[in-house]
PDB file of C-alpha atoms in Angstrom:
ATOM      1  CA  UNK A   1       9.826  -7.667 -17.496  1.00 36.00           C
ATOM      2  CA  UNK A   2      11.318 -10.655 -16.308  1.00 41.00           C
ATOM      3  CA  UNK A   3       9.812 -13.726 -15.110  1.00 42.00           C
ATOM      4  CA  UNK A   4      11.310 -16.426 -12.343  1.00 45.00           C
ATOM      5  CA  UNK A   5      11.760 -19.847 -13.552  1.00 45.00           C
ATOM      6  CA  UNK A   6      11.326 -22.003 -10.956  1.00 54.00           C
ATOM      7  CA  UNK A   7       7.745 -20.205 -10.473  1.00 66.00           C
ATOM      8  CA  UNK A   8       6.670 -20.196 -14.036  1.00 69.00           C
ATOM      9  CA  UNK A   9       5.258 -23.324 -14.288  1.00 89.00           C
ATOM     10  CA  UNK A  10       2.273 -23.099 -12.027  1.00 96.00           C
ATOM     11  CA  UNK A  11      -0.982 -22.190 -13.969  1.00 96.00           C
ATOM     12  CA  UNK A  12      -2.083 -18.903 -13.343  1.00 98.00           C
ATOM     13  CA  UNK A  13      -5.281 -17.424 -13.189  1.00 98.00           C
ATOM     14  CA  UNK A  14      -6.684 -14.384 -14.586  1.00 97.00           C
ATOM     15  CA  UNK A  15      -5.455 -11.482 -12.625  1.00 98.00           C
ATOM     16  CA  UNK A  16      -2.503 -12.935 -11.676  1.00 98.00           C
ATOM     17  CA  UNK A  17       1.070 -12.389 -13.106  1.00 98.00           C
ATOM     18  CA  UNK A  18       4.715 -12.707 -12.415  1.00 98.00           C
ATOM     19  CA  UNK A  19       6.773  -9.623 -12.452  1.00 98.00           C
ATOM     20  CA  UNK A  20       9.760  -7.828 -11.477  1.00 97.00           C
ATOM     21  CA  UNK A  21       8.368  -5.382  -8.877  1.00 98.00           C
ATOM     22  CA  UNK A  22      11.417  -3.441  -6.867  1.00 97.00           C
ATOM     23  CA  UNK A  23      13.945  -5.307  -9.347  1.00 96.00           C
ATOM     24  CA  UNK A  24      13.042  -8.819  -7.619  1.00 97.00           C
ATOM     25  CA  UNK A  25      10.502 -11.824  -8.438  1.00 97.00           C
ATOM     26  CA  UNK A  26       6.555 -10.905  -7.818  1.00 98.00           C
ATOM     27  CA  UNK A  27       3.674 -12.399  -7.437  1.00 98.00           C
ATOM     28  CA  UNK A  28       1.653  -9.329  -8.815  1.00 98.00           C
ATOM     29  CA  UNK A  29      -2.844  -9.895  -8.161  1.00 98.00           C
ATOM     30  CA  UNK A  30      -4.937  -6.945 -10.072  1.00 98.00           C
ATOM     31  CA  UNK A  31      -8.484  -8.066  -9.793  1.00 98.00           C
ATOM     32  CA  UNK A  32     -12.016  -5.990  -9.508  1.00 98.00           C
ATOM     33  CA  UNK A  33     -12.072  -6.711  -6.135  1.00 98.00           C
ATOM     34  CA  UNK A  34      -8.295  -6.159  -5.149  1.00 98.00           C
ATOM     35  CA  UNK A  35      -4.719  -5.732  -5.876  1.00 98.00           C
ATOM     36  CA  UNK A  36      -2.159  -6.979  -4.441  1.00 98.00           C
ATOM     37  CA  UNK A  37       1.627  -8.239  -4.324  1.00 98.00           C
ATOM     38  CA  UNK A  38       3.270 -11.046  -3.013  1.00 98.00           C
ATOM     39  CA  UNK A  39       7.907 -11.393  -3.220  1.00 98.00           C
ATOM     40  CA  UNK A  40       9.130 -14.816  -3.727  1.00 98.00           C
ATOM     41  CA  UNK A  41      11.775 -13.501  -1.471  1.00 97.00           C
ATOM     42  CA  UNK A  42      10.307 -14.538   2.328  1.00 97.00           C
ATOM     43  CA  UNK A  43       6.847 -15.380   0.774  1.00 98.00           C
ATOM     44  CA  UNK A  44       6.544 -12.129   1.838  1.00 98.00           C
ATOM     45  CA  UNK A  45       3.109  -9.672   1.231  1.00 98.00           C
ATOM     46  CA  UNK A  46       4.039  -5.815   0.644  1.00 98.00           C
ATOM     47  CA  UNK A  47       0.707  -4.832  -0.462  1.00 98.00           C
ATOM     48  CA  UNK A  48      -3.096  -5.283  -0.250  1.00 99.00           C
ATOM     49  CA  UNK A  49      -5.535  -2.816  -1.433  1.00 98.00           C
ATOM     50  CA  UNK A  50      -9.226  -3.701  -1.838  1.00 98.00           C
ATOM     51  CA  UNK A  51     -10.946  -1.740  -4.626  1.00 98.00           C
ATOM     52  CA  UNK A  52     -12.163   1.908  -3.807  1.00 97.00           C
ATOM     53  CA  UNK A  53      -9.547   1.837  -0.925  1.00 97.00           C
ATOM     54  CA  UNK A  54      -5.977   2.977   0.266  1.00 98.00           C
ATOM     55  CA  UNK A  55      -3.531   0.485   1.096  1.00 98.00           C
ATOM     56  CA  UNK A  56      -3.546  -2.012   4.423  1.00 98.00           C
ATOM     57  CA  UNK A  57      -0.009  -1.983   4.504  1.00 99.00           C
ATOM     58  CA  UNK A  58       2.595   0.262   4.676  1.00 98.00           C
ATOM     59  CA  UNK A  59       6.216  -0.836   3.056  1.00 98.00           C
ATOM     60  CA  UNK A  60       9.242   1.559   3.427  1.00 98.00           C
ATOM     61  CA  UNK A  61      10.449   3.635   0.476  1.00 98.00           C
ATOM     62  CA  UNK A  62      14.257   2.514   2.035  1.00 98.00           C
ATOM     63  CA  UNK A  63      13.659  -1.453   2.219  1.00 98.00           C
ATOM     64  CA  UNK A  64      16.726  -3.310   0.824  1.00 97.00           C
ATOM     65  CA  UNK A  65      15.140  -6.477  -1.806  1.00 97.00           C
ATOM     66  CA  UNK A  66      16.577  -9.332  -2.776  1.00 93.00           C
ATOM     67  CA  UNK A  67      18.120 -12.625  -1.818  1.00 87.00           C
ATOM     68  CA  UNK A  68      18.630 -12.664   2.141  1.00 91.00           C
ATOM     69  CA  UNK A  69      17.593  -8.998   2.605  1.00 95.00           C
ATOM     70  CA  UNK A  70      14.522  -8.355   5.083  1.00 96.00           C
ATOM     71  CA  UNK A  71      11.764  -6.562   3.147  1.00 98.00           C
ATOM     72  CA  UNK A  72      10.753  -3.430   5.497  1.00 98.00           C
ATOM     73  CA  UNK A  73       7.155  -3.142   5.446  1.00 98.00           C
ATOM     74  CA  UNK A  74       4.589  -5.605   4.565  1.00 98.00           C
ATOM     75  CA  UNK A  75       4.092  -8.555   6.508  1.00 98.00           C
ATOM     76  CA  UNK A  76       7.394 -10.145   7.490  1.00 98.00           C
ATOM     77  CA  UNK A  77       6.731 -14.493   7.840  1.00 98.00           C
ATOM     78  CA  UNK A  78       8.643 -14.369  11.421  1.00 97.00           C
ATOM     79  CA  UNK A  79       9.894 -17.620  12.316  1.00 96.00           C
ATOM     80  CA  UNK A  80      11.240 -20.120  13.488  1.00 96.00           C
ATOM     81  CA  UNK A  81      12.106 -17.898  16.464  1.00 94.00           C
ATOM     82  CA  UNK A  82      10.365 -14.308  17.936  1.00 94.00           C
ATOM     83  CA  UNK A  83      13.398 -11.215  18.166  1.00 91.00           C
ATOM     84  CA  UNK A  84      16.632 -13.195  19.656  1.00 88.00           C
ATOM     85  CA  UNK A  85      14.857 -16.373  20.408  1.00 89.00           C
ATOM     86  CA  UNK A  86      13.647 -17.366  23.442  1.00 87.00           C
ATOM     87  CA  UNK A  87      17.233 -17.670  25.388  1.00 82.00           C
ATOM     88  CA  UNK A  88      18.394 -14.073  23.435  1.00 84.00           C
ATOM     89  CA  UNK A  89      20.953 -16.115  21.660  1.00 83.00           C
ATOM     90  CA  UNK A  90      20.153 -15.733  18.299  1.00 88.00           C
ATOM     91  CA  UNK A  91      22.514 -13.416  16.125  1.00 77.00           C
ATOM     92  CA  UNK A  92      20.031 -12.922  13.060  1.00 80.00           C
ATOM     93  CA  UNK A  93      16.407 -11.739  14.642  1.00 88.00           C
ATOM     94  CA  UNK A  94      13.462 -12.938  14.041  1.00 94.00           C
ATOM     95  CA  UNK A  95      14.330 -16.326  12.309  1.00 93.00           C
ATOM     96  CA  UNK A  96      15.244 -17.143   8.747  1.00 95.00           C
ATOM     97  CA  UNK A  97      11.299 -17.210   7.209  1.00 96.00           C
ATOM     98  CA  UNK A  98      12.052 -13.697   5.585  1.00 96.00           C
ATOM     99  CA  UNK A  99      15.350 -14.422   4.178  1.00 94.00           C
ATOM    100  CA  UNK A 100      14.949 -17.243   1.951  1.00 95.00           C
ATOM    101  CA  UNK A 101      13.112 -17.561  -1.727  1.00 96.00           C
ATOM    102  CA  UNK A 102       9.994 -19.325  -1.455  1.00 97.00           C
ATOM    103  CA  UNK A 103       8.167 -21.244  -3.874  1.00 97.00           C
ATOM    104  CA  UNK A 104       5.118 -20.517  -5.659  1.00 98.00           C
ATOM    105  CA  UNK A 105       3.450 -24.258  -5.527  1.00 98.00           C
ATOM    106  CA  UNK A 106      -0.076 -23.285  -6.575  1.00 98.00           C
ATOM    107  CA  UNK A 107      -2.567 -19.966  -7.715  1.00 98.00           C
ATOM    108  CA  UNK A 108      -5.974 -20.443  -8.388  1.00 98.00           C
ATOM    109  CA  UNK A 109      -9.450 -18.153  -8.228  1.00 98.00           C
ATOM    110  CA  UNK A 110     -11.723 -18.757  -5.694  1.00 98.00           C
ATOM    111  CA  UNK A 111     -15.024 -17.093  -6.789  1.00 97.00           C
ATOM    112  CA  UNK A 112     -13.857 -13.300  -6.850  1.00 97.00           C
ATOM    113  CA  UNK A 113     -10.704 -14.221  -4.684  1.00 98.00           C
ATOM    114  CA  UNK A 114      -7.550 -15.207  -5.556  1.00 98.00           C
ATOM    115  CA  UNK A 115      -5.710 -18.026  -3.746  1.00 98.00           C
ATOM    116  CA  UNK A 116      -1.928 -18.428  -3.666  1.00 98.00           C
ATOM    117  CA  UNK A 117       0.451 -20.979  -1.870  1.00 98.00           C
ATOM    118  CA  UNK A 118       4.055 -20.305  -1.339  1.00 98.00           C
ATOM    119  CA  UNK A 119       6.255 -23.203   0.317  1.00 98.00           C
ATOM    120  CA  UNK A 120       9.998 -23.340   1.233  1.00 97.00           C
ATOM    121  CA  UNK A 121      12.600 -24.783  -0.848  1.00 93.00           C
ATOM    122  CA  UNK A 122      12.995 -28.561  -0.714  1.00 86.00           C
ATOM    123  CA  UNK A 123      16.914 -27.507   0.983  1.00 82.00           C
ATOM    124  CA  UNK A 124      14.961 -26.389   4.502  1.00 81.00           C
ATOM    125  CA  UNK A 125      14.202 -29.986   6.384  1.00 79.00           C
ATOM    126  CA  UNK A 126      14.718 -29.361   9.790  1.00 91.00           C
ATOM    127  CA  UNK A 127      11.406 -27.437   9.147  1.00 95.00           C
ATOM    128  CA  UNK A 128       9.238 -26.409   6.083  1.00 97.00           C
ATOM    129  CA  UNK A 129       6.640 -24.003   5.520  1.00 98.00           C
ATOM    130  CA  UNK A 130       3.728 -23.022   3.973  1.00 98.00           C
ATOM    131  CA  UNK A 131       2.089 -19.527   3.100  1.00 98.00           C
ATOM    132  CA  UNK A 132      -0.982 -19.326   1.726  1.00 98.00           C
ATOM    133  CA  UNK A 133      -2.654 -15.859   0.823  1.00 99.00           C
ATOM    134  CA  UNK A 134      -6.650 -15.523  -0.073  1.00 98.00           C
ATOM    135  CA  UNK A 135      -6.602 -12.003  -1.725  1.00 98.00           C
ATOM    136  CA  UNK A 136     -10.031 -10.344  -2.169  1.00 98.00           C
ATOM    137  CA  UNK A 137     -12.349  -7.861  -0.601  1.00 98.00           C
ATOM    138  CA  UNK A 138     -10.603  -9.164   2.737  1.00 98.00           C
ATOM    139  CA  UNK A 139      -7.313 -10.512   2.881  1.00 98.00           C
ATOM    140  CA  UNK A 140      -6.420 -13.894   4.956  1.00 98.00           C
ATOM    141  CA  UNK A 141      -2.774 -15.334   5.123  1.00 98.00           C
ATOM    142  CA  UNK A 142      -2.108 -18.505   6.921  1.00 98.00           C
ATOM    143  CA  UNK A 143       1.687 -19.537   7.966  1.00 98.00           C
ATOM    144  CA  UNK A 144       1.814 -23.672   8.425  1.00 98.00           C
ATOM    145  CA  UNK A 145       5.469 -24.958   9.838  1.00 98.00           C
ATOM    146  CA  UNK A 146       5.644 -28.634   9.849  1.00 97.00           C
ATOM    147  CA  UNK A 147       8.643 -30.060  11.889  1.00 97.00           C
ATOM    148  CA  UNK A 148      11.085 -32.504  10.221  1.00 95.00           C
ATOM    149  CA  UNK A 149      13.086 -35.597  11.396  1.00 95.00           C
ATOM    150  CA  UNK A 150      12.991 -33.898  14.916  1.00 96.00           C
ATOM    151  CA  UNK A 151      11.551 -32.085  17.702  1.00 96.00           C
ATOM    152  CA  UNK A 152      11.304 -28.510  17.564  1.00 95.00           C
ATOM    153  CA  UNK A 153      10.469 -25.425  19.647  1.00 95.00           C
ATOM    154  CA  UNK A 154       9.079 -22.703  17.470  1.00 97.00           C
ATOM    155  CA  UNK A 155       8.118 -18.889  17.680  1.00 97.00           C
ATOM    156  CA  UNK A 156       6.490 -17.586  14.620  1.00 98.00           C
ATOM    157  CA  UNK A 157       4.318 -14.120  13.942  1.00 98.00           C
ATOM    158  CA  UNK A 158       2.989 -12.151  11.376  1.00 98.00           C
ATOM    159  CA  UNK A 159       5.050  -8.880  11.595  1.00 98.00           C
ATOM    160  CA  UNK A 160       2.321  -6.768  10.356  1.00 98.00           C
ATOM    161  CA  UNK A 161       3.047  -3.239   9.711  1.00 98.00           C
ATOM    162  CA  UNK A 162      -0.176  -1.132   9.320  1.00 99.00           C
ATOM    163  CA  UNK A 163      -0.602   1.977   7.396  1.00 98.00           C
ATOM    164  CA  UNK A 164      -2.298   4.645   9.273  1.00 98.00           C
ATOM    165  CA  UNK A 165      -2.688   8.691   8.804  1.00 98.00           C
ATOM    166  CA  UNK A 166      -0.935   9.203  12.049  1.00 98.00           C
ATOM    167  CA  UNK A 167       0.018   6.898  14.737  1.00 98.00           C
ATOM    168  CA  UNK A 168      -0.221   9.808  17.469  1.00 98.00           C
ATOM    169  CA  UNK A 169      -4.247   9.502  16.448  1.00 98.00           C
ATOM    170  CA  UNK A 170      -4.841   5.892  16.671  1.00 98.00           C
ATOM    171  CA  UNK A 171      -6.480   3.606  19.303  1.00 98.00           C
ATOM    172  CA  UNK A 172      -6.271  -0.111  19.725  1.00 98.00           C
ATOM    173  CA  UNK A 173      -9.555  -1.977  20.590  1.00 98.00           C
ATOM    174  CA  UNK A 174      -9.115  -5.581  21.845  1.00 98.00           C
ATOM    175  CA  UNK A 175      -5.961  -5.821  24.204  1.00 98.00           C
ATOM    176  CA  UNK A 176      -7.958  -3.935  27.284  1.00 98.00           C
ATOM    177  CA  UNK A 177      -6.328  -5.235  30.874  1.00 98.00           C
ATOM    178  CA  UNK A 178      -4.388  -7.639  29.659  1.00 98.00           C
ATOM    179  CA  UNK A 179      -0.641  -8.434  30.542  1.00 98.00           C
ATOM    180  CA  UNK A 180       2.126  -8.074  28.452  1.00 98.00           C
ATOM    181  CA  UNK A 181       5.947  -7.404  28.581  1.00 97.00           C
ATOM    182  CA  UNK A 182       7.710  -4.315  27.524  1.00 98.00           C
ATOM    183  CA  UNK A 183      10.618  -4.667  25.716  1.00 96.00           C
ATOM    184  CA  UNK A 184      11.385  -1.217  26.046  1.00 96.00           C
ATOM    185  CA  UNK A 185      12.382  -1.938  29.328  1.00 97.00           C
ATOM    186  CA  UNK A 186      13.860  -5.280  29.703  1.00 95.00           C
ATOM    187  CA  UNK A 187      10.584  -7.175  29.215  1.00 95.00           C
ATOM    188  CA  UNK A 188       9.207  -6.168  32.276  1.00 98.00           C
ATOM    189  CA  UNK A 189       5.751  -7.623  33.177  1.00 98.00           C
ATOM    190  CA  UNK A 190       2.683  -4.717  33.058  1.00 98.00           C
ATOM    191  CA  UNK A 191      -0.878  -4.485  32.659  1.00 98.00           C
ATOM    192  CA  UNK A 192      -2.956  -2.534  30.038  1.00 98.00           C
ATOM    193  CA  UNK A 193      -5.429  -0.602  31.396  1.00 97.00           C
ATOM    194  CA  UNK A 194      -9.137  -0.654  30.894  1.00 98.00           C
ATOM    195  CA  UNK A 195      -9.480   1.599  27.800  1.00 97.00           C
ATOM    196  CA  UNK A 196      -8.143   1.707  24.311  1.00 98.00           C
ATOM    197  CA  UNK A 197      -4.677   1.213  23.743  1.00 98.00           C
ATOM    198  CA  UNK A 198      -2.827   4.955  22.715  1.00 98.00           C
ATOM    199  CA  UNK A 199       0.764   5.043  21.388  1.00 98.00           C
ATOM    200  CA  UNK A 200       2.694   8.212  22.901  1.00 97.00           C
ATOM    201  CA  UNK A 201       6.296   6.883  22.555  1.00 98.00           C
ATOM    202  CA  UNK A 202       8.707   4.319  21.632  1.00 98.00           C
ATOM    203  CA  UNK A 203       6.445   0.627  22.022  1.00 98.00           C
ATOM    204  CA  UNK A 204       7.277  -2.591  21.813  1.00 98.00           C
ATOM    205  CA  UNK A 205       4.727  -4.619  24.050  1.00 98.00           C
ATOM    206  CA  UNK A 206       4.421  -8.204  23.782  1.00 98.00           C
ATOM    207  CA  UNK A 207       0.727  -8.950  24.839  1.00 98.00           C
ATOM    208  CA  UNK A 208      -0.831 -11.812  26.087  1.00 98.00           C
ATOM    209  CA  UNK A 209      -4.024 -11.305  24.227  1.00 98.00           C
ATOM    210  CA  UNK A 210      -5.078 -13.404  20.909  1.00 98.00           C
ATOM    211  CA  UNK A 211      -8.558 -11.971  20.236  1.00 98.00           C
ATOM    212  CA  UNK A 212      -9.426  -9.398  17.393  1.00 98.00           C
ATOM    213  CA  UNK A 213      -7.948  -6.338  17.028  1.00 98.00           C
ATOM    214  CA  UNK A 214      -9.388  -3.255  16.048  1.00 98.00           C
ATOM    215  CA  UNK A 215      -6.971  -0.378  14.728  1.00 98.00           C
ATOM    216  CA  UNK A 216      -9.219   3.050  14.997  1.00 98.00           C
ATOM    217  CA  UNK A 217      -7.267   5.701  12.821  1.00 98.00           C
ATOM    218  CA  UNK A 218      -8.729   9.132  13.204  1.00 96.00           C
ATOM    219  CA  UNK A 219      -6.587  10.642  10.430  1.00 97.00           C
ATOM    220  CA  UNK A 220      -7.588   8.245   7.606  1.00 97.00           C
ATOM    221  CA  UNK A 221     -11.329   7.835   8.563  1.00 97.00           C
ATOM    222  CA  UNK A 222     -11.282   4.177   8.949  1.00 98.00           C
ATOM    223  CA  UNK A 223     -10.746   1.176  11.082  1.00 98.00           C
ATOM    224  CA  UNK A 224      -8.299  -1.704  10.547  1.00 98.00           C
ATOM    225  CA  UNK A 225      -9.774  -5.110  11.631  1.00 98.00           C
ATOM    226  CA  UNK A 226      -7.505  -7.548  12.595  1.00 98.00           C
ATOM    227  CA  UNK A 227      -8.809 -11.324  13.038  1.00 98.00           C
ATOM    228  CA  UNK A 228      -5.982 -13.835  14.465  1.00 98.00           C
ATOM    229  CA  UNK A 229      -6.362 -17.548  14.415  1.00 98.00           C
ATOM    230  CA  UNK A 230      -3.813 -19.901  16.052  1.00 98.00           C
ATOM    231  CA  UNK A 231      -1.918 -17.024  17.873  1.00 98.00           C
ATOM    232  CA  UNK A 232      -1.459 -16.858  21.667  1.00 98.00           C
ATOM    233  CA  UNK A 233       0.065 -13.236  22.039  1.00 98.00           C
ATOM    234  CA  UNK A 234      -0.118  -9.943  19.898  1.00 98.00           C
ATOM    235  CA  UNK A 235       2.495  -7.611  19.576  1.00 98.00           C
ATOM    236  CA  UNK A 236       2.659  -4.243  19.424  1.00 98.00           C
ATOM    237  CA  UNK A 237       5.428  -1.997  17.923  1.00 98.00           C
ATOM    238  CA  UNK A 238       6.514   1.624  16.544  1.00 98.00           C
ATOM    239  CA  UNK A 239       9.795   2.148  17.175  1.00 98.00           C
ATOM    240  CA  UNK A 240       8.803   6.702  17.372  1.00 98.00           C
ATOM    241  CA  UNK A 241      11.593   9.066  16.887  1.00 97.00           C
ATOM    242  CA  UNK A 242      13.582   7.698  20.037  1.00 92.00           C
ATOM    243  CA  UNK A 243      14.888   4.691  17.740  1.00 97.00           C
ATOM    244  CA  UNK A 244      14.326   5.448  14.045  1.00 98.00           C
ATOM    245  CA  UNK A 245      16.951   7.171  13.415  1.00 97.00           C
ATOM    246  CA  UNK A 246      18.928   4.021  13.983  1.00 96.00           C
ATOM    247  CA  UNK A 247      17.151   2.141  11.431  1.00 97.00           C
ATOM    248  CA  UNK A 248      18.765   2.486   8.226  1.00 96.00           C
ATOM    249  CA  UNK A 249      15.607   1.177   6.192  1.00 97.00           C
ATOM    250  CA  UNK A 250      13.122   3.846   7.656  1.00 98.00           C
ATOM    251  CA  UNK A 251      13.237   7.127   6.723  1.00 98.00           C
ATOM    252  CA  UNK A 252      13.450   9.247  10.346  1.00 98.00           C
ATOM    253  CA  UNK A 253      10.646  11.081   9.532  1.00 98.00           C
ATOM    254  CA  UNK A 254       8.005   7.844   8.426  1.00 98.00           C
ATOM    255  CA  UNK A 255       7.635   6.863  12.013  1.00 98.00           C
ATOM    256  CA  UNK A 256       3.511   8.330  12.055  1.00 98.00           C
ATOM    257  CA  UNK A 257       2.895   6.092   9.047  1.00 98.00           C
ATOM    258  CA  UNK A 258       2.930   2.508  10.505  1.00 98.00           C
ATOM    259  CA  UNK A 259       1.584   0.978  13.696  1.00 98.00           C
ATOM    260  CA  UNK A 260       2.659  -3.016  13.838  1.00 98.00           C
ATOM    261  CA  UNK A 261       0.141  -5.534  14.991  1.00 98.00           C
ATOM    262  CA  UNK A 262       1.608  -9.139  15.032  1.00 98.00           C
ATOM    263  CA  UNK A 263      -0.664 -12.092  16.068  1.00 98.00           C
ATOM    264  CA  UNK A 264       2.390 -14.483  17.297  1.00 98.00           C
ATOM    265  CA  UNK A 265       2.877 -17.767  19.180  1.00 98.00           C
ATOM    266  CA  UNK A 266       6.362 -16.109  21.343  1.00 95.00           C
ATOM    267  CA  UNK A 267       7.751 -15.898  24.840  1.00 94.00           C
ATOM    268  CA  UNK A 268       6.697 -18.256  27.112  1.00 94.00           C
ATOM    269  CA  UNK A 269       3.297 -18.859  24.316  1.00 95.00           C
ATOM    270  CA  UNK A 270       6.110 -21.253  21.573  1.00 97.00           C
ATOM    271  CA  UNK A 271       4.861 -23.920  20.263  1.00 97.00           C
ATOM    272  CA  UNK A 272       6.240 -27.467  20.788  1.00 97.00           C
ATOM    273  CA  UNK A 273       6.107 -29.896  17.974  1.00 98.00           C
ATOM    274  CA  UNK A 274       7.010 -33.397  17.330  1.00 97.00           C
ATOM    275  CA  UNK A 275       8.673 -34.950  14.770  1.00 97.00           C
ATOM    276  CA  UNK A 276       6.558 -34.201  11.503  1.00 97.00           C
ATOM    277  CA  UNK A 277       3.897 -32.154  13.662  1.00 98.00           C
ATOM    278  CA  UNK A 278       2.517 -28.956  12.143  1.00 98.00           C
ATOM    279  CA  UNK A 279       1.073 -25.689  13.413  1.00 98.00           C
ATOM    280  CA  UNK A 280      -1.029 -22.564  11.689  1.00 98.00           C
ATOM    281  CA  UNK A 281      -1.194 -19.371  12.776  1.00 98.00           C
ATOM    282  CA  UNK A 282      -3.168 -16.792  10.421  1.00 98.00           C
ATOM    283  CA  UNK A 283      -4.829 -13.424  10.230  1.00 98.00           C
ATOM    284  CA  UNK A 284      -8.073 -12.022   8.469  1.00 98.00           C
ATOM    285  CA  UNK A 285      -7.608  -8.348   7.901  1.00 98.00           C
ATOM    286  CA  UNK A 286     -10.721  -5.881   6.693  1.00 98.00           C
ATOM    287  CA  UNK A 287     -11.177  -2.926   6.163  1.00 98.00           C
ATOM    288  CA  UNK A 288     -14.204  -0.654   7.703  1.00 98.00           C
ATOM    289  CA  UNK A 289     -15.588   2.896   7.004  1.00 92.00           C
TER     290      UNK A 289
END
């Protein structure tokens, strides 16, 4: 087992260790009331589990690791742009959050939680961030981008990925009525309608909705509570077996396991910042029998 040196410094509490986990630098939390692990690569969370249950998150057994790969799985830091950006001109989706090595700046224990802070490397200064996960009984992670020496326009989300028993089985509490645009078809404006939100195909809906979720997943026997904060739009996504099988980094047959729910600022919902301005968005996820 190998541990990263710019990390090692930091005082760590009891619980807490650096490992190699998937032959890259971890962030690896075993405590009574949770385990959990955190990559240095894209500050980025791949698993939660409070004690006495399965796993929040699901992470594909095909992800790539390591340095400027995109973990699949997890929860992705999205940022400093949503998809293509705003004007669809970006070549590398969903910003460059996920594709750097963070820095573990701090890890301490909060009565039965544990509390870690990732930031970027001192080399990003047109805009820096901050991560910080509260891993316990519930699970909380806050993204804070702070502008530099100039203005900036900026998209961010928490590209959640959900486990769940079957995705076919699942309803969506919390997004009833409201508008959204589908990116399955051009980002054409729609409505949800009145009830519970079903998946039965290929979604990727951008909603204008920041309120809790609630992800009711007949299969498993439980319900995934999702608590935004900071977020103007949620977004939905499974890509079904229309479009897996053009994603090298999901096996075509793990589609059913994974519903994303992303609490975003995106679309027409950025967020404008001055020089040296910042801007949180987080998420509080539990989980419910």
């Amino acid at each position: 087992m190998s541990t990263p040196s710019a990390a090692s410094t930091v005082p760590l509490p009891e619980g807490v260790a650096l490992e190699t986990v998937h032959g890259v630098d971890a962030v690896v939390v075993d405590t009574p009331a949770a385990r959990a692990v955190v990559h240095l690569d894209g500050a980025h969370l791949t698993s939660w589990a409070p004690t006495g249950e399965a796993d929040l998150l699901w992470l594909s057994p095909d992800s790539a690791y390591g340095p400027r790969e995109a973990i699949r799985g997890g929860i992705p830091l999205v940022g400093p742009w949503f998809g293509p950006g705003r004007d669809g001109a970006m070549q590398v989706k969903h910003g460059w959050l996920r594709t750097i090595t963070w820095e573990l700046a701090a890890a301490s224990a909060d009565g039965e939680d544990v509390v870690l802070e990732l930031v970027t490397p001192q080399d990003a200064v047109k805009l820096t961030g901050r991560a910080v996960f509260r891993i316990g009984r519930e699970l909380s992670v806050d993204l804070t981008l702070t502008a530099g020496a100039t203005p900036l326009e900026v998209e961010a989300a928490l590209h959640t990925y959900l486990a769940v028993g079957d995705v076919r089985r699942i309803a969506l509490e919390g997004l009833e009525s409201a508008d959204y645009l589908d990116n399955t078809r051009g980002l054409a404006a729609d409505v949800l309608g009145p009830g519970p939100m079903r998946l039965t195909g290929s979604t990727d809906r951008i909603v204008d909705a920041a309120g809790e979720v609630v992800v009711t997943d007949e299969a498993l026997g439980r319900r995934l509570v999702s608590s935004p904060r900071g977020t103007a739009k949620t977004i939905v996504w499974n890509p079904w077996d229309e479009l897996v099988t053009s994603m090298g980094d999901i096996p075509d047959d793990a589609w059913p396991e994974f519903v994303c729910v992303e609490p975003a600022v995106a679309k027409d919902r950025f967020v404008s910042l001055r020089p040296g301005a910042a801007h949180t968005i987080g998420v509080t996820y539990r989980i419910e029998r």
